[in-house]
Each structure stands twice: as structure tokens, then as C-alpha cells.
């Protein structure tokens, strides 16, 4: 695993409760109770991943990043096929509309895009669920993560959107702002 892979994935390979991340074989989601401690740990993990990624793209010019994952080309090919309207429109890619991502039609499109990656994209401990692990996505790529600028989504959505933004140079704005602020 490269340093970038480790940074993006969080590197710990731990589940939200600090264990291996696996669920017991007798786990029944229908009967599960919400555990505030687990929800808080999950929120912390999402924020840590968001902070790590934002630190990466403000330290290195995003358009020069070679890759975020070892599947970047495959992700972009599938993303272009399933979302040509998003990939080919810089304004739509810069300013995501949460309702378009989460509408019934949007959910179906994302599900169709994600399913081929189900067994392929794995977390650090080879758990085949990173593709649908929850994460935060910036609605406006020209701004930092904030309560108003964060959309909760799947890790594969994050990868697809951020790989496209990086390759098109759309994330370079935050890198330039960080460089100007450092002077």
C-alpha cells in the first residue's frame, strides 16, 4: 500500500468500534439498536478521513497527484460511463447538488455504478466494504469541509468525484488558497 493509499483509507484498518471492523455472523440489522458511542466513532472516522484528504490537497497540487487508489483509471472509466453529465460538466462537478445524488433516480445510478466494485475495493485489512463505507464529500470543491459544505456519501462516490476533480484541476483552487495563506 502506498503512502497516499494509507492516507486516504485512514491507514488503521480498524472498525468503527476499534475492532477488526467485522460483524458477528449472527448480527441482525433489523433488531440492532443505535449505539451513540459507535455513531460518534463513525462520525470521528469520517471527519478524520475528510481532514486527511483536505490536508493532502492543500499540501500537494491536486492536479499533479498520480492517483488516490490503485483503481483510479477503472473508477474513472465507470464514472464516465454512468455519469457523463457530471464528468463532462465542470460546474456540476465543482458544485454538487445533494438532492441529485440522493434522489431515487440518483441512488439507482450510484448503486449501478458501485456494484461492480463491491469485491474489488477493500480496506487496509482486506475487508470488502470500503467501496460503500460512509464518508464526507465536499459539495463545493472550492471550499473546505464544513457543516454546510459536506455531503454524507459512500467512499466510492468520494473516490470517483475527487479523482475527476483532481484530474480536471478543479481542486487546485484550494491548494492555491493554501499556498497564498502560507506566505
PDB file of C-alpha atoms in Angstrom:
ATOM      1  CA  UNK A   1       0.000   0.000   0.000  1.00  0.00           C
ATOM      2  CA  UNK A   2       1.357   3.397  -0.957  1.00  0.00           C
ATOM      3  CA  UNK A   3       1.524   6.354   1.384  1.00  0.00           C
ATOM      4  CA  UNK A   4      -1.366   8.013  -0.453  1.00  0.00           C
ATOM      5  CA  UNK A   5      -3.481   4.827  -0.179  1.00  0.00           C
ATOM      6  CA  UNK A   6      -2.728   4.773   3.532  1.00  0.00           C
ATOM      7  CA  UNK A   7      -3.599   8.451   3.950  1.00  0.00           C
ATOM      8  CA  UNK A   8      -6.878   8.214   2.047  1.00  0.00           C
ATOM      9  CA  UNK A   9      -8.034   4.998   3.686  1.00  0.00           C
ATOM     10  CA  UNK A  10      -7.136   6.225   7.163  1.00  0.00           C
ATOM     11  CA  UNK A  11      -4.469   3.547   7.499  1.00  0.00           C
ATOM     12  CA  UNK A  12      -5.753   2.000  10.658  1.00  0.00           C
ATOM     13  CA  UNK A  13      -7.839  -0.810   9.252  1.00  0.00           C
ATOM     14  CA  UNK A  14      -9.951  -0.695  12.400  1.00  0.00           C
ATOM     15  CA  UNK A  15     -13.688  -0.959  12.500  1.00  0.00           C
ATOM     16  CA  UNK A  16     -15.759   1.865  13.924  1.00  0.00           C
ATOM     17  CA  UNK A  17     -15.676   0.347  17.384  1.00  0.00           C
ATOM     18  CA  UNK A  18     -11.914  -0.160  17.335  1.00  0.00           C
ATOM     19  CA  UNK A  19     -12.045  -3.850  16.442  1.00  0.00           C
ATOM     20  CA  UNK A  20     -11.384  -5.559  13.161  1.00  0.00           C
ATOM     21  CA  UNK A  21     -14.453  -3.982  11.620  1.00  0.00           C
ATOM     22  CA  UNK A  22     -16.277  -7.266  11.040  1.00  0.00           C
ATOM     23  CA  UNK A  23     -19.766  -8.023  12.286  1.00  0.00           C
ATOM     24  CA  UNK A  24     -20.686 -11.180  14.166  1.00  0.00           C
ATOM     25  CA  UNK A  25     -22.286 -13.814  11.929  1.00  0.00           C
ATOM     26  CA  UNK A  26     -25.486 -13.657  13.982  1.00  0.00           C
ATOM     27  CA  UNK A  27     -25.836  -9.851  13.646  1.00  0.00           C
ATOM     28  CA  UNK A  28     -29.380  -8.799  12.686  1.00  0.00           C
ATOM     29  CA  UNK A  29     -29.551  -5.241  11.364  1.00  0.00           C
ATOM     30  CA  UNK A  30     -33.341  -5.155  11.763  1.00  0.00           C
ATOM     31  CA  UNK A  31     -33.021  -5.646  15.525  1.00  0.00           C
ATOM     32  CA  UNK A  32     -29.889  -3.566  16.074  1.00  0.00           C
ATOM     33  CA  UNK A  33     -30.101  -0.581  18.384  1.00  0.00           C
ATOM     34  CA  UNK A  34     -28.316   2.665  17.613  1.00  0.00           C
ATOM     35  CA  UNK A  35     -25.268   2.965  19.811  1.00  0.00           C
ATOM     36  CA  UNK A  36     -24.291   6.600  20.373  1.00  0.00           C
ATOM     37  CA  UNK A  37     -20.674   5.652  21.070  1.00  0.00           C
ATOM     38  CA  UNK A  38     -20.419   3.792  17.756  1.00  0.00           C
ATOM     39  CA  UNK A  39     -22.150   6.620  15.908  1.00  0.00           C
ATOM     40  CA  UNK A  40     -19.710   9.098  17.448  1.00  0.00           C
ATOM     41  CA  UNK A  41     -16.707   6.940  16.499  1.00  0.00           C
ATOM     42  CA  UNK A  42     -18.086   6.647  12.972  1.00  0.00           C
ATOM     43  CA  UNK A  43     -18.503  10.437  12.760  1.00  0.00           C
ATOM     44  CA  UNK A  44     -14.948  10.894  14.060  1.00  0.00           C
ATOM     45  CA  UNK A  45     -13.614   8.489  11.413  1.00  0.00           C
ATOM     46  CA  UNK A  46     -15.452  10.411   8.681  1.00  0.00           C
ATOM     47  CA  UNK A  47     -14.034  13.715   9.932  1.00  0.00           C
ATOM     48  CA  UNK A  48     -10.514  12.282  10.195  1.00  0.00           C
ATOM     49  CA  UNK A  49     -10.681  10.998   6.606  1.00  0.00           C
ATOM     50  CA  UNK A  50     -12.037  14.369   5.411  1.00  0.00           C
ATOM     51  CA  UNK A  51      -9.335  16.274   7.297  1.00  0.00           C
ATOM     52  CA  UNK A  52      -6.621  13.974   5.978  1.00  0.00           C
ATOM     53  CA  UNK A  53      -7.793  14.355   2.393  1.00  0.00           C
ATOM     54  CA  UNK A  54      -8.104  18.130   2.669  1.00  0.00           C
ATOM     55  CA  UNK A  55      -4.601  18.304   4.155  1.00  0.00           C
ATOM     56  CA  UNK A  56      -3.341  16.262   1.201  1.00  0.00           C
ATOM     57  CA  UNK A  57      -4.898  18.509  -1.451  1.00  0.00           C
ATOM     58  CA  UNK A  58      -3.716  21.688   0.261  1.00  0.00           C
ATOM     59  CA  UNK A  59      -0.129  20.406   0.570  1.00  0.00           C
ATOM     60  CA  UNK A  60       0.186  18.842  -2.902  1.00  0.00           C
ATOM     61  CA  UNK A  61      -1.281  20.356  -6.051  1.00  0.00           C
ATOM     62  CA  UNK A  62      -4.251  18.028  -6.650  1.00  0.00           C
ATOM     63  CA  UNK A  63      -3.938  18.030 -10.448  1.00  0.00           C
ATOM     64  CA  UNK A  64      -0.434  16.569 -10.061  1.00  0.00           C
ATOM     65  CA  UNK A  65      -1.475  13.671  -7.812  1.00  0.00           C
ATOM     66  CA  UNK A  66      -0.729  10.481  -9.673  1.00  0.00           C
ATOM     67  CA  UNK A  67      -3.566   8.593  -8.006  1.00  0.00           C
ATOM     68  CA  UNK A  68      -5.801   8.264  -4.966  1.00  0.00           C
ATOM     69  CA  UNK A  69      -6.280   4.498  -5.326  1.00  0.00           C
ATOM     70  CA  UNK A  70      -4.804   1.727  -7.412  1.00  0.00           C
ATOM     71  CA  UNK A  71      -8.187   1.608  -9.204  1.00  0.00           C
ATOM     72  CA  UNK A  72      -8.315   5.266 -10.320  1.00  0.00           C
ATOM     73  CA  UNK A  73      -8.446   4.532 -14.062  1.00  0.00           C
ATOM     74  CA  UNK A  74     -11.102   1.857 -13.616  1.00  0.00           C
ATOM     75  CA  UNK A  75     -13.151   4.102 -11.331  1.00  0.00           C
ATOM     76  CA  UNK A  76     -12.936   6.994 -13.815  1.00  0.00           C
ATOM     77  CA  UNK A  77     -13.914   4.771 -16.741  1.00  0.00           C
ATOM     78  CA  UNK A  78     -17.015   3.545 -14.892  1.00  0.00           C
ATOM     79  CA  UNK A  79     -17.779   7.038 -13.547  1.00  0.00           C
ATOM     80  CA  UNK A  80     -17.623   8.478 -17.076  1.00  0.00           C
ATOM     81  CA  UNK A  81     -19.932   5.735 -18.345  1.00  0.00           C
ATOM     82  CA  UNK A  82     -22.539   6.104 -15.583  1.00  0.00           C
ATOM     83  CA  UNK A  83     -22.304   9.883 -15.036  1.00  0.00           C
ATOM     84  CA  UNK A  84     -21.252  11.576 -18.311  1.00  0.00           C
ATOM     85  CA  UNK A  85     -23.405  14.584 -17.363  1.00  0.00           C
ATOM     86  CA  UNK A  86     -21.325  15.086 -14.211  1.00  0.00           C
ATOM     87  CA  UNK A  87     -17.901  14.157 -15.589  1.00  0.00           C
ATOM     88  CA  UNK A  88     -18.241  16.425 -18.635  1.00  0.00           C
ATOM     89  CA  UNK A  89     -19.571  19.499 -16.826  1.00  0.00           C
ATOM     90  CA  UNK A  90     -17.024  21.298 -14.642  1.00  0.00           C
ATOM     91  CA  UNK A  91     -19.712  23.407 -12.940  1.00  0.00           C
ATOM     92  CA  UNK A  92     -21.719  20.327 -11.907  1.00  0.00           C
ATOM     93  CA  UNK A  93     -18.544  18.615 -10.707  1.00  0.00           C
ATOM     94  CA  UNK A  94     -17.456  21.736  -8.779  1.00  0.00           C
ATOM     95  CA  UNK A  95     -20.844  22.292  -7.142  1.00  0.00           C
ATOM     96  CA  UNK A  96     -22.570  19.018  -6.333  1.00  0.00           C
ATOM     97  CA  UNK A  97     -26.297  19.014  -5.667  1.00  0.00           C
ATOM     98  CA  UNK A  98     -27.092  16.701  -2.768  1.00  0.00           C
ATOM     99  CA  UNK A  99     -30.657  16.147  -3.953  1.00  0.00           C
ATOM    100  CA  UNK A 100     -29.343  14.858  -7.309  1.00  0.00           C
ATOM    101  CA  UNK A 101     -27.056  12.399  -5.520  1.00  0.00           C
ATOM    102  CA  UNK A 102     -29.741  11.189  -3.140  1.00  0.00           C
ATOM    103  CA  UNK A 103     -32.903  11.243  -5.254  1.00  0.00           C
ATOM    104  CA  UNK A 104     -34.392   7.804  -6.058  1.00  0.00           C
ATOM    105  CA  UNK A 105     -33.004   8.067  -9.604  1.00  0.00           C
ATOM    106  CA  UNK A 106     -29.625   9.267  -8.311  1.00  0.00           C
ATOM    107  CA  UNK A 107     -29.420   6.432  -5.780  1.00  0.00           C
ATOM    108  CA  UNK A 108     -30.130   3.886  -8.517  1.00  0.00           C
ATOM    109  CA  UNK A 109     -27.433   5.369 -10.780  1.00  0.00           C
ATOM    110  CA  UNK A 110     -24.894   5.323  -7.941  1.00  0.00           C
ATOM    111  CA  UNK A 111     -25.835   1.775  -6.967  1.00  0.00           C
ATOM    112  CA  UNK A 112     -25.404   0.608 -10.589  1.00  0.00           C
ATOM    113  CA  UNK A 113     -22.024   2.362 -10.694  1.00  0.00           C
ATOM    114  CA  UNK A 114     -20.846   0.933  -7.375  1.00  0.00           C
ATOM    115  CA  UNK A 115     -21.898  -2.714  -7.547  1.00  0.00           C
ATOM    116  CA  UNK A 116     -19.096  -3.898  -9.885  1.00  0.00           C
ATOM    117  CA  UNK A 117     -16.599  -2.611  -7.295  1.00  0.00           C
ATOM    118  CA  UNK A 118     -18.187  -4.498  -4.393  1.00  0.00           C
ATOM    119  CA  UNK A 119     -15.496  -7.190  -4.137  1.00  0.00           C
ATOM    120  CA  UNK A 120     -12.667  -5.159  -5.656  1.00  0.00           C
ATOM    121  CA  UNK A 121     -12.068  -2.149  -3.435  1.00  0.00           C
ATOM    122  CA  UNK A 122     -11.015  -3.243   0.008  1.00  0.00           C
ATOM    123  CA  UNK A 123      -9.886  -1.568   3.179  1.00  0.00           C
ATOM    124  CA  UNK A 124      -6.452  -1.987   4.703  1.00  0.00           C
ATOM    125  CA  UNK A 125      -7.457  -5.225   6.464  1.00  0.00           C
ATOM    126  CA  UNK A 126      -8.894  -6.763   3.261  1.00  0.00           C
ATOM    127  CA  UNK A 127     -12.464  -6.236   4.344  1.00  0.00           C
ATOM    128  CA  UNK A 128     -14.539  -5.949   1.148  1.00  0.00           C
ATOM    129  CA  UNK A 129     -16.644  -2.978   2.166  1.00  0.00           C
ATOM    130  CA  UNK A 130     -14.581   0.143   1.608  1.00  0.00           C
ATOM    131  CA  UNK A 131     -16.436   0.919  -1.605  1.00  0.00           C
ATOM    132  CA  UNK A 132     -19.625   1.558   0.391  1.00  0.00           C
ATOM    133  CA  UNK A 133     -18.087   2.816   3.635  1.00  0.00           C
ATOM    134  CA  UNK A 134     -19.530   6.182   4.634  1.00  0.00           C
ATOM    135  CA  UNK A 135     -17.517   9.347   4.168  1.00  0.00           C
ATOM    136  CA  UNK A 136     -17.892  13.083   3.616  1.00  0.00           C
ATOM    137  CA  UNK A 137     -17.826  14.722   0.194  1.00  0.00           C
ATOM    138  CA  UNK A 138     -17.427  18.476  -0.297  1.00  0.00           C
ATOM    139  CA  UNK A 139     -20.443  19.929  -2.122  1.00  0.00           C
ATOM    140  CA  UNK A 140     -18.328  22.844  -3.408  1.00  0.00           C
ATOM    141  CA  UNK A 141     -14.795  21.755  -4.258  1.00  0.00           C
ATOM    142  CA  UNK A 142     -13.505  25.309  -3.899  1.00  0.00           C
ATOM    143  CA  UNK A 143     -14.167  25.268  -0.143  1.00  0.00           C
ATOM    144  CA  UNK A 144     -13.108  23.297   2.918  1.00  0.00           C
ATOM    145  CA  UNK A 145     -15.342  20.773   4.622  1.00  0.00           C
ATOM    146  CA  UNK A 146     -17.964  22.415   6.824  1.00  0.00           C
ATOM    147  CA  UNK A 147     -21.445  21.642   8.069  1.00  0.00           C
ATOM    148  CA  UNK A 148     -22.911  23.431   5.042  1.00  0.00           C
ATOM    149  CA  UNK A 149     -20.362  22.098   2.545  1.00  0.00           C
ATOM    150  CA  UNK A 150     -20.376  18.394   3.399  1.00  0.00           C
ATOM    151  CA  UNK A 151     -22.498  15.645   1.931  1.00  0.00           C
ATOM    152  CA  UNK A 152     -22.520  12.236   3.556  1.00  0.00           C
ATOM    153  CA  UNK A 153     -21.882   9.621   0.886  1.00  0.00           C
ATOM    154  CA  UNK A 154     -20.126   6.387   0.068  1.00  0.00           C
ATOM    155  CA  UNK A 155     -16.354   6.062  -0.193  1.00  0.00           C
ATOM    156  CA  UNK A 156     -16.584   5.047  -3.860  1.00  0.00           C
ATOM    157  CA  UNK A 157     -18.632   8.190  -4.591  1.00  0.00           C
ATOM    158  CA  UNK A 158     -15.895  10.192  -2.872  1.00  0.00           C
ATOM    159  CA  UNK A 159     -13.176   8.479  -4.920  1.00  0.00           C
ATOM    160  CA  UNK A 160     -14.994   8.973  -8.237  1.00  0.00           C
ATOM    161  CA  UNK A 161     -15.831  12.617  -7.612  1.00  0.00           C
ATOM    162  CA  UNK A 162     -12.428  13.563  -6.181  1.00  0.00           C
ATOM    163  CA  UNK A 163     -10.428  11.686  -8.837  1.00  0.00           C
ATOM    164  CA  UNK A 164     -12.420  13.546 -11.504  1.00  0.00           C
ATOM    165  CA  UNK A 165     -11.991  16.884  -9.713  1.00  0.00           C
ATOM    166  CA  UNK A 166      -8.238  16.320  -9.367  1.00  0.00           C
ATOM    167  CA  UNK A 167      -7.740  15.244 -12.976  1.00  0.00           C
ATOM    168  CA  UNK A 168      -9.687  18.262 -14.246  1.00  0.00           C
ATOM    169  CA  UNK A 169      -7.754  20.640 -11.959  1.00  0.00           C
ATOM    170  CA  UNK A 170     -10.895  21.696 -10.086  1.00  0.00           C
ATOM    171  CA  UNK A 171      -9.371  21.098  -6.639  1.00  0.00           C
ATOM    172  CA  UNK A 172      -6.340  23.253  -7.450  1.00  0.00           C
ATOM    173  CA  UNK A 173      -8.260  26.290  -6.139  1.00  0.00           C
ATOM    174  CA  UNK A 174      -7.987  25.132  -2.511  1.00  0.00           C
ATOM    175  CA  UNK A 175      -4.305  24.278  -2.998  1.00  0.00           C
ATOM    176  CA  UNK A 176      -3.638  27.781  -4.383  1.00  0.00           C
ATOM    177  CA  UNK A 177      -5.547  29.365  -1.496  1.00  0.00           C
ATOM    178  CA  UNK A 178      -3.471  27.352   0.990  1.00  0.00           C
ATOM    179  CA  UNK A 179      -0.212  28.383  -0.710  1.00  0.00           C
ATOM    180  CA  UNK A 180      -1.216  32.054  -0.640  1.00  0.00           C
ATOM    181  CA  UNK A 181      -2.225  31.762   3.020  1.00  0.00           C
ATOM    182  CA  UNK A 182       1.131  30.191   3.915  1.00  0.00           C
ATOM    183  CA  UNK A 183       3.078  33.194   2.608  1.00  0.00           C
TER     184      UNK A 183
END
